Amino acid sequence: MVRKPALELLTLARRIGEPSAVVLGAGAAAADIAAKAGEYGAAKVYVADGAEFTDQLVVPKVDALAQIAKANDAAAVLVTSSGEGKEIAARVALRLGSGIITDAVDLEAGDGGPVATQSVFAASFQVKSKVTKGAPVITVKPNAVAPEAAPAAGAVENVTVAFTGNAAKVTSRTPRVSSGRPELTEAAIVVSGGRGVGAAEGFGVVEELADALGAAVGASRAAVDAGWYPHSSQVGQTGKQVSPQLYVANGISGAIQHRAGMQTSKTIVAVNKDPEAPIFELADYGVVGDLFEVLPQLTSEVKARKA
Ligand SMILES: Cc1cc2nc3c(=O)[nH]c(=O)nc-3n(C[C@H](O)[C@H](O)[C@H](O)COP(=O)(O)OP(=O)(O)OC[C@H]3O[C@@H](n4cnc5c(N)ncnc54)[C@H](O)[C@@H]3O)c2cc1C
């Protein structure tokens, strides 16, 4: 399966050159993945296989990406801005002797290389920057662009990677319990709850709105520290970084540490009973009101419009 952020990278890559895709450790699924990459504009698809990609942490992927970028004189290397993606990107940049830009929210062609846009200081400023040394390595936040199909050859080239070894090994795996909702960091819509939700049961109204919208559920640190929602759902400086098309903050005051995890969301909606709550400074739309009255109405309106 090809995840949406990979198709977003191909869509952006088309703006700066002829895209290639890299498929690592996919085994028998590689052919289907390569076909999908071709549909979204990959002229070439480099495929490397080996147990190293699944049995070890990031180093084999770094070996492969650096080797492929060097051998093919890549104009740029784009990686998704996940925790793993950023670690891989930093190591690849070091290997290539290149500059790196992280957490880009947009990308365009420029004189002498791609220009990346980053959103900084609680989305108060947009910064445009360009790498001046080597093939730029750029990590792009999920949802930076809507993926657009643009069929290309998708010609598969099998690559044998020279592994450098020295990687941390995976010793066991525990499958994550699935909520059936989209992955928080990749979701196009995130509906979050904070201390204002009042109790674990209070998240019911947040989940109902999320399900009506097909969204992931997030939470503030106050809510997860209170044990009302799992830590894996925490959004913020010490939680997950999300950048959806729509972020709905419910009963969340808007502390700087929370903003740090959601400030690059395209549209922010806040529901808070305190008109002075700092979240309203950041929100595109705000509702001053009790979330237990507002959310059920919003949910039934969403359902009615979908029907
Ligand atoms: C080093 C450090 C790292 C941190 N990392 C994070 C992080 O990653 N993520 C994070 O979120 N925080 C983080 N914090 C904590 C952060 O500073 C805040 O304490 C936290 O975000 C507050 O959560 P909250 O907005 O849910 O709660 P509060 O600030 O208590 O706000 C609750 C809000 O709910 C509103 N409300 C109450 N009842 C209702 C109702 N019925 N209807 C509507 N609105 C209602 C209130 O008006 C209030 O604005 C960190 C703090 C530190 C020091």
Coordinates of C-alpha atoms and ligand atoms in Angstrom, one line a residue:
M1 CA 0.0 0.0 0.0
V2 CA 1.3 3.5 -0.9
R3 CA 0.5 6.0 1.8
K4 CA -0.9 9.4 0.8
P5 CA 2.2 11.5 1.9
A6 CA 4.3 9.6 -0.7
L7 CA 1.9 10.6 -3.4
E8 CA 2.1 14.2 -2.1
L9 CA 5.9 14.1 -2.5
L10 CA 5.6 13.0 -6.1
T11 CA 3.1 15.7 -6.8
L12 CA 5.5 18.3 -5.4
A13 CA 8.5 16.8 -7.1
R14 CA 6.9 17.4 -10.5
R15 CA 7.2 21.1 -9.8
I16 CA 11.0 20.9 -9.6
G17 CA 12.0 18.3 -12.1
E18 CA 11.3 14.8 -13.3
P19 CA 10.4 12.7 -10.3
S20 CA 11.8 9.2 -9.4
A21 CA 10.5 7.1 -6.6
V22 CA 12.4 4.9 -4.2
V23 CA 10.8 1.7 -2.9
L24 CA 12.7 -0.1 -0.1
G25 CA 12.1 -3.5 1.5
A26 CA 8.6 -3.9 0.0
G27 CA 9.1 -7.5 -1.1
A28 CA 6.4 -8.8 -3.4
A29 CA 4.4 -5.6 -3.0
A30 CA 7.1 -3.6 -4.9
A31 CA 5.5 -4.0 -8.3
D32 CA 2.1 -2.6 -7.2
I33 CA 3.8 0.3 -5.4
A34 CA 5.9 1.1 -8.4
A35 CA 2.8 1.1 -10.6
K36 CA 1.1 3.6 -8.2
A37 CA 4.2 5.8 -8.2
G38 CA 4.1 5.8 -12.0
E39 CA 0.5 6.9 -11.9
Y40 CA 1.5 9.9 -9.8
G41 CA 4.4 11.0 -12.1
A42 CA 7.4 8.8 -11.3
A43 CA 9.4 8.4 -14.5
K44 CA 11.7 5.9 -12.7
V45 CA 11.2 3.7 -9.7
Y46 CA 14.3 2.5 -7.9
V47 CA 13.5 -0.8 -6.0
A48 CA 15.8 -2.3 -3.4
D49 CA 14.9 -5.3 -1.3
G50 CA 16.5 -7.1 1.6
A51 CA 15.7 -8.1 5.2
E52 CA 17.9 -5.2 6.4
F53 CA 15.1 -2.8 5.7
T54 CA 12.7 -4.4 8.1
D55 CA 15.1 -6.0 10.6
Q56 CA 17.1 -2.8 11.3
L57 CA 16.2 0.8 12.0
V58 CA 17.0 3.8 9.7
V59 CA 20.6 3.1 8.5
P60 CA 19.8 0.7 5.6
K61 CA 17.3 3.2 4.3
V62 CA 19.9 5.9 4.5
D63 CA 22.5 3.7 2.7
A64 CA 20.0 3.1 -0.1
L65 CA 18.8 6.7 -0.5
A66 CA 22.2 8.2 -0.4
Q67 CA 23.5 5.6 -2.9
I68 CA 20.6 6.1 -5.3
A69 CA 20.8 9.9 -5.1
K70 CA 24.5 10.0 -5.7
A71 CA 24.5 7.5 -8.6
N72 CA 21.7 9.3 -10.4
D73 CA 22.8 12.8 -9.7
A74 CA 19.5 13.7 -8.0
A75 CA 18.5 17.3 -8.2
A76 CA 16.8 17.0 -4.8
V77 CA 15.8 14.4 -2.2
L78 CA 12.3 14.7 -0.8
V79 CA 11.3 12.8 2.4
T80 CA 8.1 12.9 4.4
S81 CA 8.4 14.9 7.7
S82 CA 7.8 12.0 10.1
G83 CA 10.1 11.3 13.0
E84 CA 11.7 8.5 11.0
G85 CA 11.7 10.6 7.8
K86 CA 13.5 13.5 9.4
E87 CA 16.2 11.2 10.9
I88 CA 16.7 9.5 7.5
A89 CA 16.8 12.9 5.8
A90 CA 19.4 14.4 8.2
R91 CA 21.7 11.3 7.7
V92 CA 21.3 11.4 3.9
A93 CA 22.2 15.1 3.9
L94 CA 25.3 14.4 5.9
R95 CA 26.3 11.6 3.5
L96 CA 25.7 13.8 0.4
G97 CA 27.4 16.8 2.0
S98 CA 24.1 18.7 1.3
G99 CA 22.1 21.3 3.1
I100 CA 18.7 20.2 4.6
I101 CA 15.4 21.9 5.1
T102 CA 12.9 20.3 7.4
D103 CA 9.1 20.6 7.8
A104 CA 8.4 22.3 4.5
V105 CA 4.7 23.1 3.8
D106 CA 5.2 24.0 0.2
L107 CA 7.8 23.7 -2.6
E108 CA 8.4 25.5 -5.8
A109 CA 11.0 25.7 -8.5
G110 CA 13.5 28.6 -8.1
D111 CA 16.7 29.9 -9.6
G112 CA 19.4 27.5 -8.7
G113 CA 17.2 25.0 -6.9
P114 CA 13.9 24.4 -5.2
V115 CA 12.5 27.0 -2.8
A116 CA 10.8 25.5 0.3
T117 CA 8.2 27.3 2.5
Q118 CA 8.2 26.7 6.2
S119 CA 5.6 28.0 8.7
V120 CA 7.2 29.3 11.9
F121 CA 6.4 31.0 15.3
A122 CA 2.9 29.6 15.7
A123 CA 2.2 30.2 12.0
S124 CA 2.9 33.9 12.4
F125 CA 5.5 33.9 9.6
Q126 CA 6.1 32.0 6.4
V127 CA 9.8 31.6 5.6
K128 CA 11.1 30.7 2.2
S129 CA 14.5 29.1 2.0
K130 CA 16.8 27.4 -0.4
V131 CA 19.7 25.0 0.1
T132 CA 23.0 26.5 -1.2
K133 CA 25.2 23.4 -1.0
G134 CA 24.7 20.1 -2.7
A135 CA 21.5 18.4 -3.8
P136 CA 18.9 19.8 -1.4
V137 CA 17.4 17.3 1.1
I138 CA 13.9 18.5 2.0
T139 CA 11.4 17.0 4.4
V140 CA 7.8 17.9 3.6
K141 CA 4.9 17.8 6.1
P142 CA 2.0 15.5 5.2
N143 CA -1.0 17.4 3.7
A144 CA 1.2 20.1 2.2
V145 CA -0.5 19.5 -1.2
A146 CA -3.4 17.4 -2.5
P147 CA -1.9 14.4 -4.5
E148 CA -2.6 14.7 -8.2
A149 CA -2.2 11.8 -10.6
A150 CA -0.1 12.5 -13.7
P151 CA 0.8 9.2 -15.4
A152 CA 4.5 8.6 -16.2
A153 CA 6.6 5.6 -17.3
G154 CA 7.2 4.3 -13.7
A155 CA 10.1 2.2 -15.2
V156 CA 11.5 -0.1 -12.5
E157 CA 15.2 -0.3 -11.9
N158 CA 16.4 -2.8 -9.4
V159 CA 19.2 -1.6 -7.1
T160 CA 21.6 -3.6 -5.1
V161 CA 22.5 -1.6 -2.0
A162 CA 25.9 -1.7 -0.3
F163 CA 24.9 -1.7 3.3
T164 CA 27.3 0.0 5.8
G165 CA 26.2 -2.2 8.7
N166 CA 26.3 -0.7 12.2
A167 CA 22.5 -0.2 12.4
A168 CA 20.3 -0.7 15.5
K169 CA 18.4 -4.0 15.2
V170 CA 14.7 -4.5 15.7
T171 CA 14.3 -7.2 18.4
S172 CA 10.5 -7.4 18.7
R173 CA 7.4 -5.9 17.3
T174 CA 4.0 -5.3 18.9
P175 CA 1.1 -4.4 16.5
R176 CA -0.6 -1.2 17.4
V177 CA -4.2 -1.5 18.4
S178 CA -6.2 0.1 15.5
S179 CA -8.9 2.7 16.2
G180 CA -10.2 2.4 12.6
R181 CA -9.5 6.1 12.2
P182 CA -6.8 7.6 10.0
E183 CA -3.3 7.9 11.3
L184 CA -3.0 11.1 13.3
T185 CA 0.0 12.6 11.6
E186 CA -1.3 11.9 8.1
A187 CA -5.0 12.7 8.5
A188 CA -6.5 15.4 6.4
I189 CA -8.8 16.3 9.3
V190 CA -8.0 16.2 13.0
V191 CA -10.5 16.8 15.8
S192 CA -8.9 17.3 19.2
G193 CA -10.0 17.5 22.8
G194 CA -8.4 19.3 25.8
R195 CA -9.0 19.8 29.5
G196 CA -12.3 21.3 28.6
V197 CA -13.6 17.9 27.7
G198 CA -13.6 17.2 31.5
A199 CA -13.3 13.4 31.6
A200 CA -12.5 10.4 29.5
E201 CA -16.2 9.9 28.8
G202 CA -16.2 13.5 27.5
F203 CA -14.2 12.4 24.5
G204 CA -17.3 10.7 23.2
V205 CA -18.6 14.0 21.6
V206 CA -15.1 14.6 20.1
E207 CA -15.0 11.1 18.6
E208 CA -18.5 11.4 17.2
L209 CA -17.5 14.6 15.3
A210 CA -14.3 13.0 14.2
D211 CA -16.1 9.9 12.8
A212 CA -18.7 12.1 11.0
L213 CA -15.8 13.9 9.3
G214 CA -13.6 10.8 8.8
A215 CA -11.0 12.5 11.0
A216 CA -8.3 11.4 13.4
V217 CA -8.7 12.2 17.1
G218 CA -6.0 14.3 18.9
A219 CA -5.6 15.5 22.5
S220 CA -3.8 18.2 24.5
R221 CA -1.2 17.2 27.0
A222 CA -3.5 18.2 29.8
A223 CA -6.1 15.6 28.6
V224 CA -3.6 12.8 28.1
D225 CA -1.8 13.5 31.5
A226 CA -5.3 13.3 33.1
G227 CA -5.5 9.8 31.6
W228 CA -8.5 10.6 29.5
Y229 CA -6.9 9.7 26.1
P230 CA -3.8 7.8 25.1
H231 CA -0.4 9.5 25.0
S232 CA 0.0 8.4 21.4
S233 CA -2.8 11.0 20.6
Q234 CA -1.0 14.0 22.1
V235 CA -0.5 16.9 19.8
G236 CA 2.2 19.4 20.5
Q237 CA 5.8 20.1 21.2
T238 CA 6.3 16.9 23.2
G239 CA 3.6 15.0 21.2
K240 CA 2.8 14.5 17.5
Q241 CA 3.2 17.3 14.9
V242 CA 0.1 17.5 12.7
S243 CA -0.5 19.6 9.6
P244 CA -4.0 18.7 8.4
Q245 CA -6.3 20.6 6.0
L246 CA -8.6 21.1 9.0
Y247 CA -7.9 21.1 12.7
V248 CA -10.8 21.4 15.2
A249 CA -9.6 22.3 18.8
N250 CA -12.2 21.7 21.4
G251 CA -11.8 22.8 25.0
I252 CA -8.1 23.6 24.3
S253 CA -6.7 26.9 25.5
G254 CA -4.0 27.2 22.9
A255 CA -0.8 27.1 24.9
I256 CA 2.4 27.6 22.9
Q257 CA 3.4 24.0 23.4
H258 CA 0.1 22.8 21.9
R259 CA 0.4 25.3 19.0
A260 CA 3.8 23.9 18.2
G261 CA 2.2 20.7 17.1
M262 CA -0.7 22.1 15.0
Q263 CA 0.2 25.6 13.9
T264 CA 0.7 24.6 10.2
S265 CA -2.8 23.2 9.8
K266 CA -4.5 24.9 6.8
T267 CA -7.7 25.8 8.6
I268 CA -8.1 26.0 12.3
V269 CA -11.5 25.9 14.1
A270 CA -11.7 26.4 17.9
V271 CA -14.6 25.7 20.2
N272 CA -14.0 27.2 23.6
K273 CA -16.3 28.7 26.2
D274 CA -13.8 31.4 27.1
P275 CA -13.8 34.3 24.5
E276 CA -10.3 35.3 25.8
A277 CA -8.7 31.8 25.1
P278 CA -5.5 32.3 23.2
I279 CA -6.5 29.6 20.7
F280 CA -8.8 32.2 19.1
E281 CA -5.7 34.3 18.1
L282 CA -4.7 31.4 15.9
A283 CA -8.1 30.1 14.7
D284 CA -9.6 30.9 11.3
Y285 CA -13.1 30.2 12.8
G286 CA -14.1 30.2 16.4
V287 CA -17.2 29.3 18.3
V288 CA -17.5 30.7 21.9
G289 CA -19.6 28.1 23.6
D290 CA -19.8 24.9 25.6
L291 CA -18.4 22.1 23.5
F292 CA -21.0 19.7 24.9
E293 CA -23.7 21.9 23.2
V294 CA -21.7 22.8 20.1
L295 CA -20.2 19.5 19.0
P296 CA -23.4 17.4 18.9
Q297 CA -25.0 20.1 16.8
L298 CA -22.0 20.2 14.5
T299 CA -21.9 16.4 14.2
S300 CA -25.6 16.2 13.3
E301 CA -25.2 19.0 10.7
V302 CA -22.2 17.2 9.1
K303 CA -24.2 14.0 9.0
A304 CA -27.2 15.7 7.5
R305 CA -25.2 17.3 4.8
K306 CA -23.5 14.0 3.9
A307 CA -26.8 12.2 3.7
Ligands
LIG1 C1 7.9 21.4 28.3 C2 6.5 21.4 28.1 C3 6.0 20.6 27.0 C4 4.6 20.6 26.7 N1 4.2 19.9 25.6 C5 2.8 19.9 25.3 C6 2.3 19.3 24.2 O1 3.1 18.6 23.4 N2 1.0 19.4 23.9 C7 0.1 20.1 24.7 O2 -1.1 20.1 24.4 N3 0.6 20.7 25.8 C8 1.9 20.6 26.1 N4 2.3 21.3 27.3 C9 1.3 21.8 28.2 C10 0.8 23.2 27.9 O3 1.6 24.2 28.4 C11 -0.6 23.3 28.4 O4 -0.6 23.1 29.8 C12 -1.6 22.4 27.8 O5 -1.6 22.4 26.4 C13 -3.0 22.8 28.2 O6 -4.0 21.9 27.7 P1 -5.5 22.4 27.5 O7 -5.5 23.5 26.5 O8 -6.3 21.2 27.2 O9 -5.9 22.8 29.0 P2 -6.2 24.2 29.6 O10 -5.1 25.2 29.3 O11 -6.7 24.0 31.0 O12 -7.4 24.8 28.7 C14 -8.7 24.2 28.8 C15 -9.6 25.1 27.9 O13 -10.9 24.5 27.8 C16 -11.9 25.5 27.9 N5 -13.1 24.9 28.4 C17 -13.4 24.3 29.6 N6 -14.6 23.7 29.6 C18 -15.1 23.9 28.3 C19 -16.3 23.5 27.7 N7 -17.3 22.8 28.4 N8 -16.6 23.9 26.4 C20 -15.6 24.6 25.7 N9 -14.5 25.0 26.3 C21 -14.2 24.6 27.6 C22 -11.3 26.5 28.8 O14 -11.9 27.8 28.6 C23 -9.8 26.5 28.5 O15 -9.5 27.5 27.5 C24 3.7 21.3 27.6 C25 4.2 22.0 28.6 C26 5.5 22.1 28.9 C27 6.1 22.9 30.1

